[in-house]
mmCIF file with all atom_site columns, C-alpha atoms in Angstrom:
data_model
loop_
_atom_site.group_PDB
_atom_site.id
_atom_site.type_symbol
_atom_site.label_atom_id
_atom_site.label_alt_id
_atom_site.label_comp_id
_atom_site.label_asym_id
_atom_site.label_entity_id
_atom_site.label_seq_id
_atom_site.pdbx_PDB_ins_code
_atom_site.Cartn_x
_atom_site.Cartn_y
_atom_site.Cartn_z
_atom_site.occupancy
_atom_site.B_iso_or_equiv
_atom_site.pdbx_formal_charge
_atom_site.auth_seq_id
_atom_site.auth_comp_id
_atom_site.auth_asym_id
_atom_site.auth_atom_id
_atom_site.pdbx_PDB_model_num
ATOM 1   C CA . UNK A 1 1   ? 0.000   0.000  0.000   1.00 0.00 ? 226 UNK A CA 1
ATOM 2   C CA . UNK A 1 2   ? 1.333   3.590  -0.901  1.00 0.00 ? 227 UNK A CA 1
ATOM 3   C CA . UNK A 1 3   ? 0.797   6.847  0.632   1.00 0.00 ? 228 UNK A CA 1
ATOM 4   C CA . UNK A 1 4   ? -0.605  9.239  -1.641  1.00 0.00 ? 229 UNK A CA 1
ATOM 5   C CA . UNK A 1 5   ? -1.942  12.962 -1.832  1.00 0.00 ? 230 UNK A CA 1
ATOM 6   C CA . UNK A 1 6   ? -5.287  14.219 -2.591  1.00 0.00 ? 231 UNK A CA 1
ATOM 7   C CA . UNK A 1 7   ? -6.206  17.748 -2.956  1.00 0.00 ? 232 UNK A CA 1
ATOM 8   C CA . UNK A 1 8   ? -9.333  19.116 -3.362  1.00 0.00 ? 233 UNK A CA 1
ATOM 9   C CA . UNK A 1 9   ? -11.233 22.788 -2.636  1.00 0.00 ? 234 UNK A CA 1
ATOM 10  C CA . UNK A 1 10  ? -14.226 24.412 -2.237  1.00 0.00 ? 235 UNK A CA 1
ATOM 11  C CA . UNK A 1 11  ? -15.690 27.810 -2.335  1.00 0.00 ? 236 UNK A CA 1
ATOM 12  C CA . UNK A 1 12  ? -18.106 29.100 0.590   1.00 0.00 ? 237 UNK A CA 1
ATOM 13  C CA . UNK A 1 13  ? -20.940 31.629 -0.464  1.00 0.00 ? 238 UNK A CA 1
ATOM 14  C CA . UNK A 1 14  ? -20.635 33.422 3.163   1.00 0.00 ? 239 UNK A CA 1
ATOM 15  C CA . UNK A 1 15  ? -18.618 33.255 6.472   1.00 0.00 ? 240 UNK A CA 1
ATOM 16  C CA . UNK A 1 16  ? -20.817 31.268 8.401   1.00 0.00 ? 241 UNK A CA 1
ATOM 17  C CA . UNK A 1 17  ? -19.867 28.170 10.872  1.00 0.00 ? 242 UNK A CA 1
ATOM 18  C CA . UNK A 1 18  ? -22.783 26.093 9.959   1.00 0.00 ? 243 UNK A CA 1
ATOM 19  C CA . UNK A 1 19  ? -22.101 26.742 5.980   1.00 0.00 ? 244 UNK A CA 1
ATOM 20  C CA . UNK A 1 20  ? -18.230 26.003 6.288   1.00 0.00 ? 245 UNK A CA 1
ATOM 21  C CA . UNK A 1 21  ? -19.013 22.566 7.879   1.00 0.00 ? 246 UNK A CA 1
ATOM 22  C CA . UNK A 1 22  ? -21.375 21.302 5.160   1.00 0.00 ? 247 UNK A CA 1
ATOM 23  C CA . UNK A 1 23  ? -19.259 22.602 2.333   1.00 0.00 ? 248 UNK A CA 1
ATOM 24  C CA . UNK A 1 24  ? -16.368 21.270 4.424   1.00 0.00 ? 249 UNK A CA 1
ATOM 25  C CA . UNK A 1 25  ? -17.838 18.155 5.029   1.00 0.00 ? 250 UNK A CA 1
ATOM 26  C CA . UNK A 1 26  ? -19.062 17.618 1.637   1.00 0.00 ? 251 UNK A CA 1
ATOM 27  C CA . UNK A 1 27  ? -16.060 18.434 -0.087  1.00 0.00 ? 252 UNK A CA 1
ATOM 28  C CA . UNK A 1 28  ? -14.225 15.396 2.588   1.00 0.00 ? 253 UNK A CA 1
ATOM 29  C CA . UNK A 1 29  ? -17.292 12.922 1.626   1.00 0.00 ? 254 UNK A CA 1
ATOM 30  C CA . UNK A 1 30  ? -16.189 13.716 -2.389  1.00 0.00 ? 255 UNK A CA 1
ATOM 31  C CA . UNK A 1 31  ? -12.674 12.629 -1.954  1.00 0.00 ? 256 UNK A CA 1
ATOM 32  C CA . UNK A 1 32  ? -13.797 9.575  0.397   1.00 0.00 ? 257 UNK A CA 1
ATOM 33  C CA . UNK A 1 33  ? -15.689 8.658  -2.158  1.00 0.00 ? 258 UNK A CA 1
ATOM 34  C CA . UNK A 1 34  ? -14.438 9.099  -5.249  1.00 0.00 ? 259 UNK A CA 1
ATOM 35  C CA . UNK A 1 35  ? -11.958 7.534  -4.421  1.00 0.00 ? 260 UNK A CA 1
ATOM 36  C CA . UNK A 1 36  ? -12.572 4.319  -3.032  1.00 0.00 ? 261 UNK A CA 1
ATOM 37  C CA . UNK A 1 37  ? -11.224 5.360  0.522   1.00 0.00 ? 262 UNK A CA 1
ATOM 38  C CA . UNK A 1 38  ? -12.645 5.226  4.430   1.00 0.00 ? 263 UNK A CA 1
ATOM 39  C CA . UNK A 1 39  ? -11.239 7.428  7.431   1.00 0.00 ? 264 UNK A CA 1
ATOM 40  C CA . UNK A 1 40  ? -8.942  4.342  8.183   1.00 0.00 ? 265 UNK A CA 1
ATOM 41  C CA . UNK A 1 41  ? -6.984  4.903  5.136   1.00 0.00 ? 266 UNK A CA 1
ATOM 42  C CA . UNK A 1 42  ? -6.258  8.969  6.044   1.00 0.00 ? 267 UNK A CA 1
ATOM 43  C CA . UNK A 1 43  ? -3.147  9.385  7.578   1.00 0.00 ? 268 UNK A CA 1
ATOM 44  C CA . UNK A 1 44  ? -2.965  13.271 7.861   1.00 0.00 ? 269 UNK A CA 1
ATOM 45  C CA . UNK A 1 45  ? -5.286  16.574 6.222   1.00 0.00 ? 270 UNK A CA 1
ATOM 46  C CA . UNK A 1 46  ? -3.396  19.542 6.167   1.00 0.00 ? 271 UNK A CA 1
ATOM 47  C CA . UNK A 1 47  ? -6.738  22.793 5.692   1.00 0.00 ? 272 UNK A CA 1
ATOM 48  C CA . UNK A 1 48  ? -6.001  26.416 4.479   1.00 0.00 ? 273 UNK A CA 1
ATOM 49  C CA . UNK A 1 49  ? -8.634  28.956 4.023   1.00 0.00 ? 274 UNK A CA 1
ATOM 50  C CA . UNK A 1 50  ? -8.138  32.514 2.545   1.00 0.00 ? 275 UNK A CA 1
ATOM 51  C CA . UNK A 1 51  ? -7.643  34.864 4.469   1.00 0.00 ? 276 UNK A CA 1
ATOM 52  C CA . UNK A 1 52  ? -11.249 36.400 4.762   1.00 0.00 ? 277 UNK A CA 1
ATOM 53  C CA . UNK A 1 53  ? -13.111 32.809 6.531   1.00 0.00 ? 278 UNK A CA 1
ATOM 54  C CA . UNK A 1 54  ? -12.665 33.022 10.223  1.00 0.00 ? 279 UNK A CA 1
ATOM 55  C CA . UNK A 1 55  ? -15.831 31.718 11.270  1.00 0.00 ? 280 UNK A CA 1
ATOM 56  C CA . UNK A 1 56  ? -14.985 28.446 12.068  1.00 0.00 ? 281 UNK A CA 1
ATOM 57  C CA . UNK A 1 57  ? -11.646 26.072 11.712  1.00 0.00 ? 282 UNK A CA 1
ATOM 58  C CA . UNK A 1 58  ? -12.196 23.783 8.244   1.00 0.00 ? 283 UNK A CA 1
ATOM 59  C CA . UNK A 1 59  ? -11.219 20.810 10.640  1.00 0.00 ? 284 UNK A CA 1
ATOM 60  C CA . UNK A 1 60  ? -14.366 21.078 12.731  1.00 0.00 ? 285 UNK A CA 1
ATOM 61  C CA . UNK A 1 61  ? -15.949 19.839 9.878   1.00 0.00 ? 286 UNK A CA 1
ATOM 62  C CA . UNK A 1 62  ? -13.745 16.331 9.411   1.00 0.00 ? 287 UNK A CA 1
ATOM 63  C CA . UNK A 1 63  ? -14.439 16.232 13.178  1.00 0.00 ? 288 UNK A CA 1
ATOM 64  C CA . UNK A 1 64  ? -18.474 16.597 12.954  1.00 0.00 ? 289 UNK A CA 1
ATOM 65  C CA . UNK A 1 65  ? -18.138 13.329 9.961   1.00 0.00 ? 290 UNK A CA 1
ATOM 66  C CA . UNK A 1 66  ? -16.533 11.396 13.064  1.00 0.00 ? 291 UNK A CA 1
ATOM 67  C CA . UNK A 1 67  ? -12.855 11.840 11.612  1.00 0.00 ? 292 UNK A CA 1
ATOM 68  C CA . UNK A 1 68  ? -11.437 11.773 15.126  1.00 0.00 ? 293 UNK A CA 1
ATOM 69  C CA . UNK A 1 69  ? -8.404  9.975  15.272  1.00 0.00 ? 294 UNK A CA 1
ATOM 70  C CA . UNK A 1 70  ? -6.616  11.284 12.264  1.00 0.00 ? 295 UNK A CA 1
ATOM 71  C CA . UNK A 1 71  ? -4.278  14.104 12.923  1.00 0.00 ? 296 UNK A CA 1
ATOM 72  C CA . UNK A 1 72  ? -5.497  17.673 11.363  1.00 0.00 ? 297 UNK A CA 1
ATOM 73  C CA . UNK A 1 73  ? -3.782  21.410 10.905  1.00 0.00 ? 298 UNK A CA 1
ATOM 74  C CA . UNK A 1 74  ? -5.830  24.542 10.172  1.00 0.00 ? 299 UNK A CA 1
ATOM 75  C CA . UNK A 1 75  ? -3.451  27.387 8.606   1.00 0.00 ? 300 UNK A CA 1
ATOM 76  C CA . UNK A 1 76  ? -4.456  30.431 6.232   1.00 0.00 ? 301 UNK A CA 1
ATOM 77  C CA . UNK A 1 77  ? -3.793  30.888 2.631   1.00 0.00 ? 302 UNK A CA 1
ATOM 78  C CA . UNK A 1 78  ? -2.069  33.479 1.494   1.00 0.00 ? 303 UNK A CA 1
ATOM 79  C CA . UNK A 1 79  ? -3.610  37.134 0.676   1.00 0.00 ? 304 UNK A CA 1
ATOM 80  C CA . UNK A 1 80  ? -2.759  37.336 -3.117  1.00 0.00 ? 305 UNK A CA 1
ATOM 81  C CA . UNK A 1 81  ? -4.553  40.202 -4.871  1.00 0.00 ? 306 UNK A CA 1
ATOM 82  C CA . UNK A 1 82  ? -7.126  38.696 -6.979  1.00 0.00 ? 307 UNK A CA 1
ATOM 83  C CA . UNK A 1 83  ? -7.372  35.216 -5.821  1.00 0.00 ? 308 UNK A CA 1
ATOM 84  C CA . UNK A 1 84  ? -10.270 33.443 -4.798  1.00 0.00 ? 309 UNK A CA 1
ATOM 85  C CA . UNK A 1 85  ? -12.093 34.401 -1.910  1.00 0.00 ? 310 UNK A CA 1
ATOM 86  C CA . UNK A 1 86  ? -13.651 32.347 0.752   1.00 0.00 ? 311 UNK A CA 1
ATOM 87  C CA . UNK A 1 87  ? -11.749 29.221 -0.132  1.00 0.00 ? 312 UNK A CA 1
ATOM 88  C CA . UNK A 1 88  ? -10.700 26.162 1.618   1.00 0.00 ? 313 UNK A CA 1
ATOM 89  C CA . UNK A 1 89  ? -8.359  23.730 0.826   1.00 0.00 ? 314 UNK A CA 1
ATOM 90  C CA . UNK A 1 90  ? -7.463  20.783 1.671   1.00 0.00 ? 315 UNK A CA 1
ATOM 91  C CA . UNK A 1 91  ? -4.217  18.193 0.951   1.00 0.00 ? 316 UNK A CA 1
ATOM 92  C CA . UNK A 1 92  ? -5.178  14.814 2.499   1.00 0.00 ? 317 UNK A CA 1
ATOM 93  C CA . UNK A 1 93  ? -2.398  12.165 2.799   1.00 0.00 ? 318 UNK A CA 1
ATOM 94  C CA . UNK A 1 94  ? -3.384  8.794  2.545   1.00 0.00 ? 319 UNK A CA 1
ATOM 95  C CA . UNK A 1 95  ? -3.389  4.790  1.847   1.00 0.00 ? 320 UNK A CA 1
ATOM 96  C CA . UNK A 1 96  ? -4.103  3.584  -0.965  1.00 0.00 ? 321 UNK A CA 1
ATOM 97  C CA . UNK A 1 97  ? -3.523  1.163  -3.972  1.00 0.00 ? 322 UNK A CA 1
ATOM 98  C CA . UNK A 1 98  ? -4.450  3.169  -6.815  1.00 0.00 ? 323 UNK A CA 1
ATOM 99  C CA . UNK A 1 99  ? -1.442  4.190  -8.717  1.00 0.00 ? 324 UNK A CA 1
ATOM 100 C CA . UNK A 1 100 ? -0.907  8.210  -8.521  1.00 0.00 ? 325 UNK A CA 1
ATOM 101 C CA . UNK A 1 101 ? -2.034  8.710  -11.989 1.00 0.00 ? 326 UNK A CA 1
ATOM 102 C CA . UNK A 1 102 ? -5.863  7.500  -11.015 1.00 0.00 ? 327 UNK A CA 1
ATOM 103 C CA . UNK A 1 103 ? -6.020  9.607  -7.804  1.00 0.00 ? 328 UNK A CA 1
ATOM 104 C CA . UNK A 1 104 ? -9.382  11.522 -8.453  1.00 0.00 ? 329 UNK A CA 1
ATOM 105 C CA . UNK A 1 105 ? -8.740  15.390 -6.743  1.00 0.00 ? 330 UNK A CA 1
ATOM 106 C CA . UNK A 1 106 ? -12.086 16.997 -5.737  1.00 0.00 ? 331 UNK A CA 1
ATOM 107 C CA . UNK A 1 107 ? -12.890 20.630 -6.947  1.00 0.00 ? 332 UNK A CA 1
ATOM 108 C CA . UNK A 1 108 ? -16.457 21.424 -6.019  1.00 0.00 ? 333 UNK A CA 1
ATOM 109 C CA . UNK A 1 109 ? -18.508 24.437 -7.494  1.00 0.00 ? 334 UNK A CA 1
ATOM 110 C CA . UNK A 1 110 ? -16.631 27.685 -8.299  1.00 0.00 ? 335 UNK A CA 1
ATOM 111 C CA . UNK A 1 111 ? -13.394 26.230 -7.109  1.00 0.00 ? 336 UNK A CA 1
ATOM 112 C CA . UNK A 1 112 ? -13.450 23.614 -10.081 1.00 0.00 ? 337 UNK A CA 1
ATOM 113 C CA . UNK A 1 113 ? -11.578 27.359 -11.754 1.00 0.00 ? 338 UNK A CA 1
ATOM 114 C CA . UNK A 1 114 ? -8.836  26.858 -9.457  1.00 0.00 ? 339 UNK A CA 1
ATOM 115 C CA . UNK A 1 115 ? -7.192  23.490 -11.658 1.00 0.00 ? 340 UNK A CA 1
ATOM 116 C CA . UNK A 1 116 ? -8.821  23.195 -14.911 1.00 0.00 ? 341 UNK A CA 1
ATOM 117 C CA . UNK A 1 117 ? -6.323  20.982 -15.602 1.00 0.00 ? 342 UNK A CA 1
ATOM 118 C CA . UNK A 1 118 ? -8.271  18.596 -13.716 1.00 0.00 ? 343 UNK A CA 1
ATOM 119 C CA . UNK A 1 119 ? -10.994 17.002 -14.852 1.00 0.00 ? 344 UNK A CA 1
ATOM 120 C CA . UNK A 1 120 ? -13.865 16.777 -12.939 1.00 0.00 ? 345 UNK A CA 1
#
């Protein structure tokens, strides 16, 4: 089994705690999911969030989807003039069989902008 990196983002419509966790949380479930991974196989998620979202840490959202015993960092983006606002991202580290190539990184809604070289 290798250890591989996912990546993945979203893009909140507002600063609100309840909003960050479900676009938090669903952004997690997409990466679970597509591809082929449970909590067990996370070893580590590194979160940043622009500058402008301090309503809430990203984690708390990986917590509330009973990702508890996986170690988790919070830090801030940085403030470049003109990027995105009101983004989180994430870089999960994890187990898994699937050769680097077919690792599936999750871009939801407005933040699919941030790598069109992905395909989503």
């Amino acid at each position: 089994m290798a250890v591989r990196a996912v990546r993945g983002a979203v893009q909140l419509e507002r600063d609100e705690a309840g909003h960050m966790a479900e676009r938090v949380g669903a952004l997690l479930t997409a990466v679970l999911q597509r591809n082929g991974l449970t909590a067990d196989d996370l070893i580590s998620i590194w979160f940043t969030a622009t500058p402008d979202l301090h309503s809430d840490f990203p984690a708390a959202a990986a917590r509330g989807l009973g990702i508890v015993d996986v170690p988790l960092i919070c830090a801030q983006e940085l403030d470049v003039e003109g990027a995105m606002p009101r983004v989180v991202r994430i870089l999960a580290h994890v187990e898994s069989d699937r050769p680097r190539a077919d690792i599936d990184h999750v871009y939801l809604g407005a933040a699919a902008a941030l790598r069109k070289d992905i395909a989503q």
